[in-house]
Amino acid sequence: MIEPDKLADSTAAETGEAWAIPHFGTLRISGDDAASFLQGQLCNDVRKLDEAHAQLTGLSDAKGRLQAIAYALSPHPDTIDLILPKEIIEPVAAILGRYVLRARLQITDFSDSVELAAVSGPAVPVWLTANGLAQPAPGPMAVTAAADARLIRLPGLDNTFLLHQRPGAYPIAADSGEKWELQRIRAGDPTIFASSRGLFVAQMTNLDLLDGISFEKGCYTGQEVVARTQHLGKIKRRMFRFAVPGGHNPEPGTVLTNGGQKVGNVVRSAGAECLAVVRTDALAGEVRAKLPGTS
C-alpha cells in the first residue's frame, strides 16, 4: 500500500554541494527557426525564454498525451536546450524531427557536451561563493549565466538549483541519480520516463499548477486536448506524493489500484517515496501498487 501525506518535509542534501544527475541529458535545438519551431510543439510559451529565464514545459502527441516533460533553457541566441531523462532523448528527437520540414534548425543529443548537476542544501550560498557563481534572481526557473555554465533556480524547495555546465567547469560529486529523484519527488516536480510516455495529459502531472503550460499562446501539437481539459473545469486525475512502505521503489508507469480497480500510475519514485497520478476520488481509500515479485 502506498500512503499520502506521511512524508518528512526535508531537502535531499543537508549541506551545500553539487552532485551529478547521470540519468538526465540535454537535447539541443539550434538554428534560426529553433524558437518558432518549438513554439508549435511545446505546451509552454517558448518566447518567454531568455538568458535570465528557463521554464518547465511538456511535449504531447496529437492526442494530448505527454511524450516528455523538460526544463527548457536558452543558453545562447537561437539555441534551446531541453533537459530530460536520457532514455527518452532519442524518441523525443525522432518526434520533433517529423515536424521539421523546411525549418532551419538542427536537433542534437548534446548530453556528452553538457554536464548536469544539482546544487542543494542550506550551505549552497557558501558553495556558490567559493566557486564564483552568483545566485539567480528570486523566483522559480530564474537563471544566472557564467562563462561555462548556467544555474537554474528550481521550484518546490529552497536553496535548490540545476547546474548546466561545460564538463568539468565546476566540481561535482558522483551520484547514482537517486538523490536527484528523491529531491524532485519532495518538490512535486513531474517528469516522463520511457515506461510512462503516453500515459498522462499535461494537467494530470500538475503542469498547469507549476507554470508549465501557457493557455495564451497559439496552437501546438496536442493543444486542443490540453485546452479542452482545462475548460471542462475539474481535473479528475492529479499528481500526488506518497510514501511507499517496505522500501519499494515502483517503476514509472506502475499501475495503482483501489479495491481492485485501476486508479492511477506512478510518475517517479526513490527512497520509498513516489509521485503518482491518481484519481482524486480514490484518495480516501487504500491505494496499492503491484510490484514485481509480490502478490
CSV table of C-alpha atoms in Angstrom, one decimal:
chain,number,residue,atom,x,y,z
A,1,MET,CA,0.0,0.0,0.0
A,2,ILE,CA,1.2,3.5,-0.7
A,3,GLU,CA,0.2,6.3,1.6
A,4,PRO,CA,-0.2,10.0,1.1
A,5,ASP,CA,0.6,12.8,3.5
A,6,LYS,CA,3.0,10.8,5.7
A,7,LEU,CA,6.3,12.2,4.5
A,8,ALA,CA,9.0,14.3,6.0
A,9,ASP,CA,9.5,17.8,4.7
A,10,SER,CA,13.2,17.9,4.2
A,11,THR,CA,15.7,18.6,1.4
A,12,ALA,CA,17.7,15.9,-0.2
A,13,ALA,CA,21.0,17.4,0.9
A,14,GLU,CA,21.9,18.6,4.4
A,15,THR,CA,24.8,20.7,3.3
A,16,GLY,CA,25.5,22.7,0.2
A,17,GLU,CA,27.0,20.6,-2.5
A,18,ALA,CA,26.8,19.8,-6.2
A,19,TRP,CA,26.1,16.2,-7.3
A,20,ALA,CA,25.8,14.6,-10.7
A,21,ILE,CA,22.5,13.7,-12.4
A,22,PRO,CA,23.8,10.9,-14.6
A,23,HIS,CA,20.4,9.7,-16.0
A,24,PHE,CA,19.4,13.1,-17.4
A,25,GLY,CA,20.8,14.7,-20.6
A,26,THR,CA,20.4,17.6,-23.0
A,27,LEU,CA,18.6,17.7,-26.3
A,28,ARG,CA,19.7,20.8,-28.2
A,29,ILE,CA,17.5,22.5,-30.9
A,30,SER,CA,19.6,25.2,-32.6
A,31,GLY,CA,19.2,27.4,-35.7
A,32,ASP,CA,17.3,30.4,-37.0
A,33,ASP,CA,13.9,28.7,-36.6
A,34,ALA,CA,14.5,26.9,-33.3
A,35,ALA,CA,12.2,29.1,-31.2
A,36,SER,CA,9.4,29.3,-33.7
A,37,PHE,CA,9.6,25.6,-34.3
A,38,LEU,CA,9.4,24.7,-30.6
A,39,GLN,CA,6.6,27.2,-30.1
A,40,GLY,CA,4.5,24.9,-32.3
A,41,GLN,CA,5.5,21.8,-30.3
A,42,LEU,CA,5.8,22.6,-26.6
A,43,CYS,CA,2.9,23.5,-24.2
A,44,ASN,CA,4.7,26.5,-22.6
A,45,ASP,CA,5.5,29.8,-24.3
A,46,VAL,CA,9.0,29.5,-25.8
A,47,ARG,CA,9.0,33.2,-26.5
A,48,LYS,CA,9.5,33.9,-22.8
A,49,LEU,CA,12.8,32.0,-22.7
A,50,ASP,CA,15.9,34.3,-22.4
A,51,GLU,CA,19.3,34.4,-20.7
A,52,ALA,CA,17.6,35.0,-17.3
A,53,HIS,CA,14.6,32.7,-17.5
A,54,ALA,CA,14.2,29.0,-18.1
A,55,GLN,CA,10.9,27.1,-17.9
A,56,LEU,CA,9.2,23.8,-17.3
A,57,THR,CA,7.4,22.5,-20.3
A,58,GLY,CA,5.9,19.4,-22.0
A,59,LEU,CA,5.8,17.7,-25.4
A,60,SER,CA,2.5,16.0,-26.2
A,61,ASP,CA,1.3,13.9,-29.1
A,62,ALA,CA,-1.8,14.7,-31.2
A,63,LYS,CA,-4.0,13.0,-28.6
A,64,GLY,CA,-2.7,15.3,-25.9
A,65,ARG,CA,-0.6,12.6,-24.2
A,66,LEU,CA,2.7,13.6,-22.8
A,67,GLN,CA,5.8,12.2,-24.5
A,68,ALA,CA,8.2,14.3,-22.5
A,69,ILE,CA,8.5,16.9,-19.7
A,70,ALA,CA,11.6,19.0,-19.8
A,71,TYR,CA,13.3,22.0,-18.4
A,72,ALA,CA,13.8,24.4,-21.4
A,73,LEU,CA,16.8,26.7,-21.3
A,74,SER,CA,18.2,29.1,-23.9
A,75,PRO,CA,22.0,29.3,-23.3
A,76,HIS,CA,22.6,31.2,-26.5
A,77,PRO,CA,20.6,33.1,-29.1
A,78,ASP,CA,18.8,30.7,-31.5
A,79,THR,CA,19.6,27.8,-29.2
A,80,ILE,CA,17.2,25.9,-26.8
A,81,ASP,CA,18.2,23.0,-24.6
A,82,LEU,CA,15.7,20.5,-23.4
A,83,ILE,CA,16.8,18.8,-20.2
A,84,LEU,CA,15.1,15.5,-19.7
A,85,PRO,CA,15.8,11.8,-19.0
A,86,LYS,CA,18.5,10.3,-21.3
A,87,GLU,CA,16.3,7.3,-22.0
A,88,ILE,CA,13.8,9.3,-23.9
A,89,ILE,CA,16.1,11.7,-25.8
A,90,GLU,CA,16.2,9.5,-28.9
A,91,PRO,CA,12.4,9.1,-29.3
A,92,VAL,CA,11.8,12.8,-28.5
A,93,ALA,CA,14.3,13.8,-31.1
A,94,ALA,CA,12.5,11.5,-33.6
A,95,ILE,CA,9.1,13.0,-32.7
A,96,LEU,CA,10.4,16.5,-33.2
A,97,GLY,CA,12.2,15.5,-36.4
A,98,ARG,CA,8.9,14.5,-38.0
A,99,TYR,CA,7.8,18.1,-37.8
A,100,VAL,CA,10.9,19.9,-39.0
A,101,LEU,CA,10.0,20.0,-42.7
A,102,ARG,CA,11.9,23.1,-44.1
A,103,ALA,CA,12.6,24.7,-40.7
A,104,ARG,CA,16.2,26.0,-40.4
A,105,LEU,CA,17.4,24.1,-37.3
A,106,GLN,CA,19.3,21.1,-36.0
A,107,ILE,CA,18.3,18.6,-33.4
A,108,THR,CA,21.2,17.2,-31.5
A,109,ASP,CA,21.8,14.9,-28.5
A,110,PHE,CA,24.1,17.3,-26.6
A,111,SER,CA,24.4,15.1,-23.5
A,112,ASP,CA,28.1,14.5,-23.9
A,113,SER,CA,28.9,18.2,-24.2
A,114,VAL,CA,26.9,19.3,-21.1
A,115,GLU,CA,27.3,18.1,-17.6
A,116,LEU,CA,24.2,18.3,-15.3
A,117,ALA,CA,24.3,18.6,-11.5
A,118,ALA,CA,22.0,19.5,-8.7
A,119,VAL,CA,23.2,22.1,-6.2
A,120,SER,CA,21.2,21.9,-3.0
A,121,GLY,CA,21.2,22.4,0.8
A,122,PRO,CA,21.3,25.3,3.3
A,123,ALA,CA,25.1,25.9,2.6
A,124,VAL,CA,24.5,26.5,-1.1
A,125,PRO,CA,25.4,30.2,-0.8
A,126,VAL,CA,28.8,29.2,0.5
A,127,TRP,CA,29.4,26.7,-2.3
A,128,LEU,CA,28.3,29.3,-4.9
A,129,THR,CA,30.6,31.9,-3.5
A,130,ALA,CA,33.5,29.5,-3.3
A,131,ASN,CA,33.1,28.7,-7.0
A,132,GLY,CA,32.5,32.3,-8.1
A,133,LEU,CA,28.8,31.7,-9.1
A,134,ALA,CA,26.0,34.2,-8.4
A,135,GLN,CA,22.6,33.1,-7.3
A,136,PRO,CA,19.8,33.6,-9.8
A,137,ALA,CA,17.1,36.2,-9.1
A,138,PRO,CA,14.3,35.2,-6.7
A,139,GLY,CA,11.6,33.1,-8.3
A,140,PRO,CA,11.4,29.6,-9.9
A,141,MET,CA,13.3,29.0,-13.1
A,142,ALA,CA,15.4,32.2,-12.9
A,143,VAL,CA,18.8,31.7,-14.5
A,144,THR,CA,22.3,33.0,-13.8
A,145,ALA,CA,24.8,32.8,-16.6
A,146,ALA,CA,28.6,32.2,-16.2
A,147,ALA,CA,31.2,31.7,-18.9
A,148,ASP,CA,30.9,27.9,-18.8
A,149,ALA,CA,27.6,27.3,-17.0
A,150,ARG,CA,24.0,28.2,-16.4
A,151,LEU,CA,22.5,27.9,-12.9
A,152,ILE,CA,18.7,27.5,-12.8
A,153,ARG,CA,16.7,28.1,-9.6
A,154,LEU,CA,14.4,25.1,-9.3
A,155,PRO,CA,10.8,25.3,-7.8
A,156,GLY,CA,9.5,23.5,-4.8
A,157,LEU,CA,12.4,23.5,-2.4
A,158,ASP,CA,14.6,26.3,-1.0
A,159,ASN,CA,18.3,26.6,-2.0
A,160,THR,CA,17.9,24.1,-4.9
A,161,PHE,CA,19.5,24.7,-8.3
A,162,LEU,CA,20.2,22.9,-11.5
A,163,LEU,CA,23.7,23.4,-12.9
A,164,HIS,CA,24.1,23.1,-16.7
A,165,GLN,CA,27.8,23.3,-17.4
A,166,ARG,CA,30.7,22.5,-19.7
A,167,PRO,CA,32.1,19.2,-18.4
A,168,GLY,CA,34.5,19.8,-15.5
A,169,ALA,CA,33.8,23.5,-15.3
A,170,TYR,CA,32.8,23.2,-11.6
A,171,PRO,CA,33.4,20.4,-9.1
A,172,ILE,CA,30.6,18.0,-8.7
A,173,ALA,CA,30.2,14.8,-6.7
A,174,ALA,CA,29.3,11.5,-8.3
A,175,ASP,CA,25.8,10.1,-7.6
A,176,SER,CA,23.6,7.4,-9.0
A,177,GLY,CA,20.7,9.8,-9.6
A,178,GLU,CA,18.7,8.6,-6.6
A,179,LYS,CA,19.3,11.8,-4.6
A,180,TRP,CA,18.0,13.9,-7.5
A,181,GLU,CA,14.9,11.7,-7.9
A,182,LEU,CA,14.1,11.9,-4.2
A,183,GLN,CA,14.6,15.7,-4.1
A,184,ARG,CA,12.4,16.3,-7.1
A,185,ILE,CA,9.7,14.0,-5.6
A,186,ARG,CA,9.7,16.1,-2.5
A,187,ALA,CA,9.5,19.2,-4.7
A,188,GLY,CA,6.4,17.8,-6.5
A,189,ASP,CA,8.3,18.0,-9.8
A,190,PRO,CA,7.0,15.7,-12.6
A,191,THR,CA,8.9,14.0,-15.4
A,192,ILE,CA,8.3,11.4,-18.1
A,193,PHE,CA,10.4,8.2,-18.5
A,194,ALA,CA,10.2,5.7,-21.3
A,195,SER,CA,7.7,3.5,-19.4
A,196,SER,CA,5.3,6.4,-18.7
A,197,ARG,CA,5.3,8.0,-22.2
A,198,GLY,CA,1.7,8.5,-23.4
A,199,LEU,CA,0.0,7.8,-20.0
A,200,PHE,CA,-0.8,11.4,-18.9
A,201,VAL,CA,-2.4,14.6,-20.2
A,202,ALA,CA,-0.4,17.6,-19.0
A,203,GLN,CA,-2.7,18.7,-16.3
A,204,MET,CA,-2.6,15.3,-14.7
A,205,THR,CA,1.0,15.9,-13.8
A,206,ASN,CA,0.1,19.4,-12.4
A,207,LEU,CA,2.0,21.2,-15.2
A,208,ASP,CA,-0.8,23.8,-15.2
A,209,LEU,CA,-0.1,24.4,-11.4
A,210,LEU,CA,3.6,24.6,-12.0
A,211,ASP,CA,3.5,27.3,-14.7
A,212,GLY,CA,4.4,24.7,-17.2
A,213,ILE,CA,1.5,25.4,-19.7
A,214,SER,CA,0.6,28.6,-21.5
A,215,PHE,CA,-3.1,29.0,-22.2
A,216,GLU,CA,-2.5,32.2,-24.1
A,217,LYS,CA,-0.1,31.0,-26.8
A,218,GLY,CA,-1.1,29.8,-30.2
A,219,CYS,CA,-1.6,26.2,-31.4
A,220,TYR,CA,0.9,23.4,-30.7
A,221,THR,CA,0.7,19.6,-31.0
A,222,GLY,CA,-1.9,18.3,-28.5
A,223,GLN,CA,-3.1,21.8,-27.7
A,224,GLU,CA,-6.8,21.1,-28.4
A,225,VAL,CA,-6.9,18.3,-25.8
A,226,VAL,CA,-5.0,20.3,-23.2
A,227,ALA,CA,-7.3,23.3,-23.7
A,228,ARG,CA,-10.4,21.2,-23.6
A,229,THR,CA,-9.3,19.5,-20.4
A,230,GLN,CA,-8.7,22.9,-18.8
A,231,HIS,CA,-12.1,24.3,-19.9
A,232,LEU,CA,-14.0,21.3,-18.6
A,233,GLY,CA,-13.2,22.6,-15.1
A,234,LYS,CA,-12.4,19.9,-12.6
A,235,ILE,CA,-9.4,17.7,-13.4
A,236,LYS,CA,-10.3,14.1,-12.3
A,237,ARG,CA,-6.7,12.9,-12.0
A,238,ARG,CA,-3.9,14.8,-10.3
A,239,MET,CA,-0.4,14.1,-9.2
A,240,PHE,CA,0.2,13.5,-5.5
A,241,ARG,CA,3.2,12.5,-3.3
A,242,PHE,CA,3.0,9.2,-1.5
A,243,ALA,CA,5.1,7.1,1.0
A,244,VAL,CA,5.8,3.5,-0.2
A,245,PRO,CA,6.2,1.2,2.9
A,246,GLY,CA,8.6,-1.7,2.6
A,247,GLY,CA,11.4,0.2,0.9
A,248,HIS,CA,10.0,-0.4,-2.6
A,249,ASN,CA,10.6,1.9,-5.5
A,250,PRO,CA,7.9,1.1,-8.1
A,251,GLU,CA,8.9,1.8,-11.7
A,252,PRO,CA,7.4,4.8,-13.5
A,253,GLY,CA,4.1,3.8,-15.1
A,254,THR,CA,3.4,1.1,-12.4
A,255,VAL,CA,-0.4,0.7,-12.2
A,256,LEU,CA,-2.0,1.7,-8.9
A,257,THR,CA,-5.3,0.1,-7.7
A,258,ASN,CA,-8.0,0.7,-5.2
A,259,GLY,CA,-10.4,-2.1,-4.4
A,260,GLY,CA,-9.1,-4.0,-7.4
A,261,GLN,CA,-9.8,-1.1,-9.8
A,262,LYS,CA,-7.1,0.9,-11.5
A,263,VAL,CA,-6.9,4.4,-10.1
A,264,GLY,CA,-3.6,5.7,-11.4
A,265,ASN,CA,0.1,5.3,-12.3
A,266,VAL,CA,3.5,6.1,-10.8
A,267,VAL,CA,5.3,9.1,-12.2
A,268,ARG,CA,8.7,8.7,-10.4
A,269,SER,CA,10.0,7.0,-7.2
A,270,ALA,CA,13.0,6.9,-5.0
A,271,GLY,CA,13.8,6.4,-1.3
A,272,ALA,CA,10.5,4.7,-0.6
A,273,GLU,CA,8.6,7.8,-1.8
A,274,CYS,CA,6.9,8.5,-5.1
A,275,LEU,CA,4.8,10.9,-7.2
A,276,ALA,CA,1.8,9.3,-8.8
A,277,VAL,CA,-1.1,10.4,-10.9
A,278,VAL,CA,-4.2,9.2,-9.1
A,279,ARG,CA,-8.0,9.6,-9.5
A,280,THR,CA,-8.9,12.2,-6.9
A,281,ASP,CA,-12.0,10.3,-5.8
A,282,ALA,CA,-9.7,7.3,-4.9
A,283,LEU,CA,-7.6,9.1,-2.3
A,284,ALA,CA,-10.0,8.4,0.6
A,285,GLY,CA,-9.3,4.6,0.2
A,286,GLU,CA,-6.3,2.4,0.1
A,287,VAL,CA,-4.1,2.9,-2.9
A,288,ARG,CA,-1.9,-0.1,-3.9
A,289,ALA,CA,0.9,-0.8,-6.3
A,290,LYS,CA,1.6,-4.1,-8.0
A,291,LEU,CA,5.3,-4.6,-7.6
A,292,PRO,CA,7.5,-7.2,-9.4
A,293,GLY,CA,7.9,-10.3,-7.3
A,294,THR,CA,5.0,-9.5,-5.0
A,295,SER,CA,1.5,-10.9,-4.7
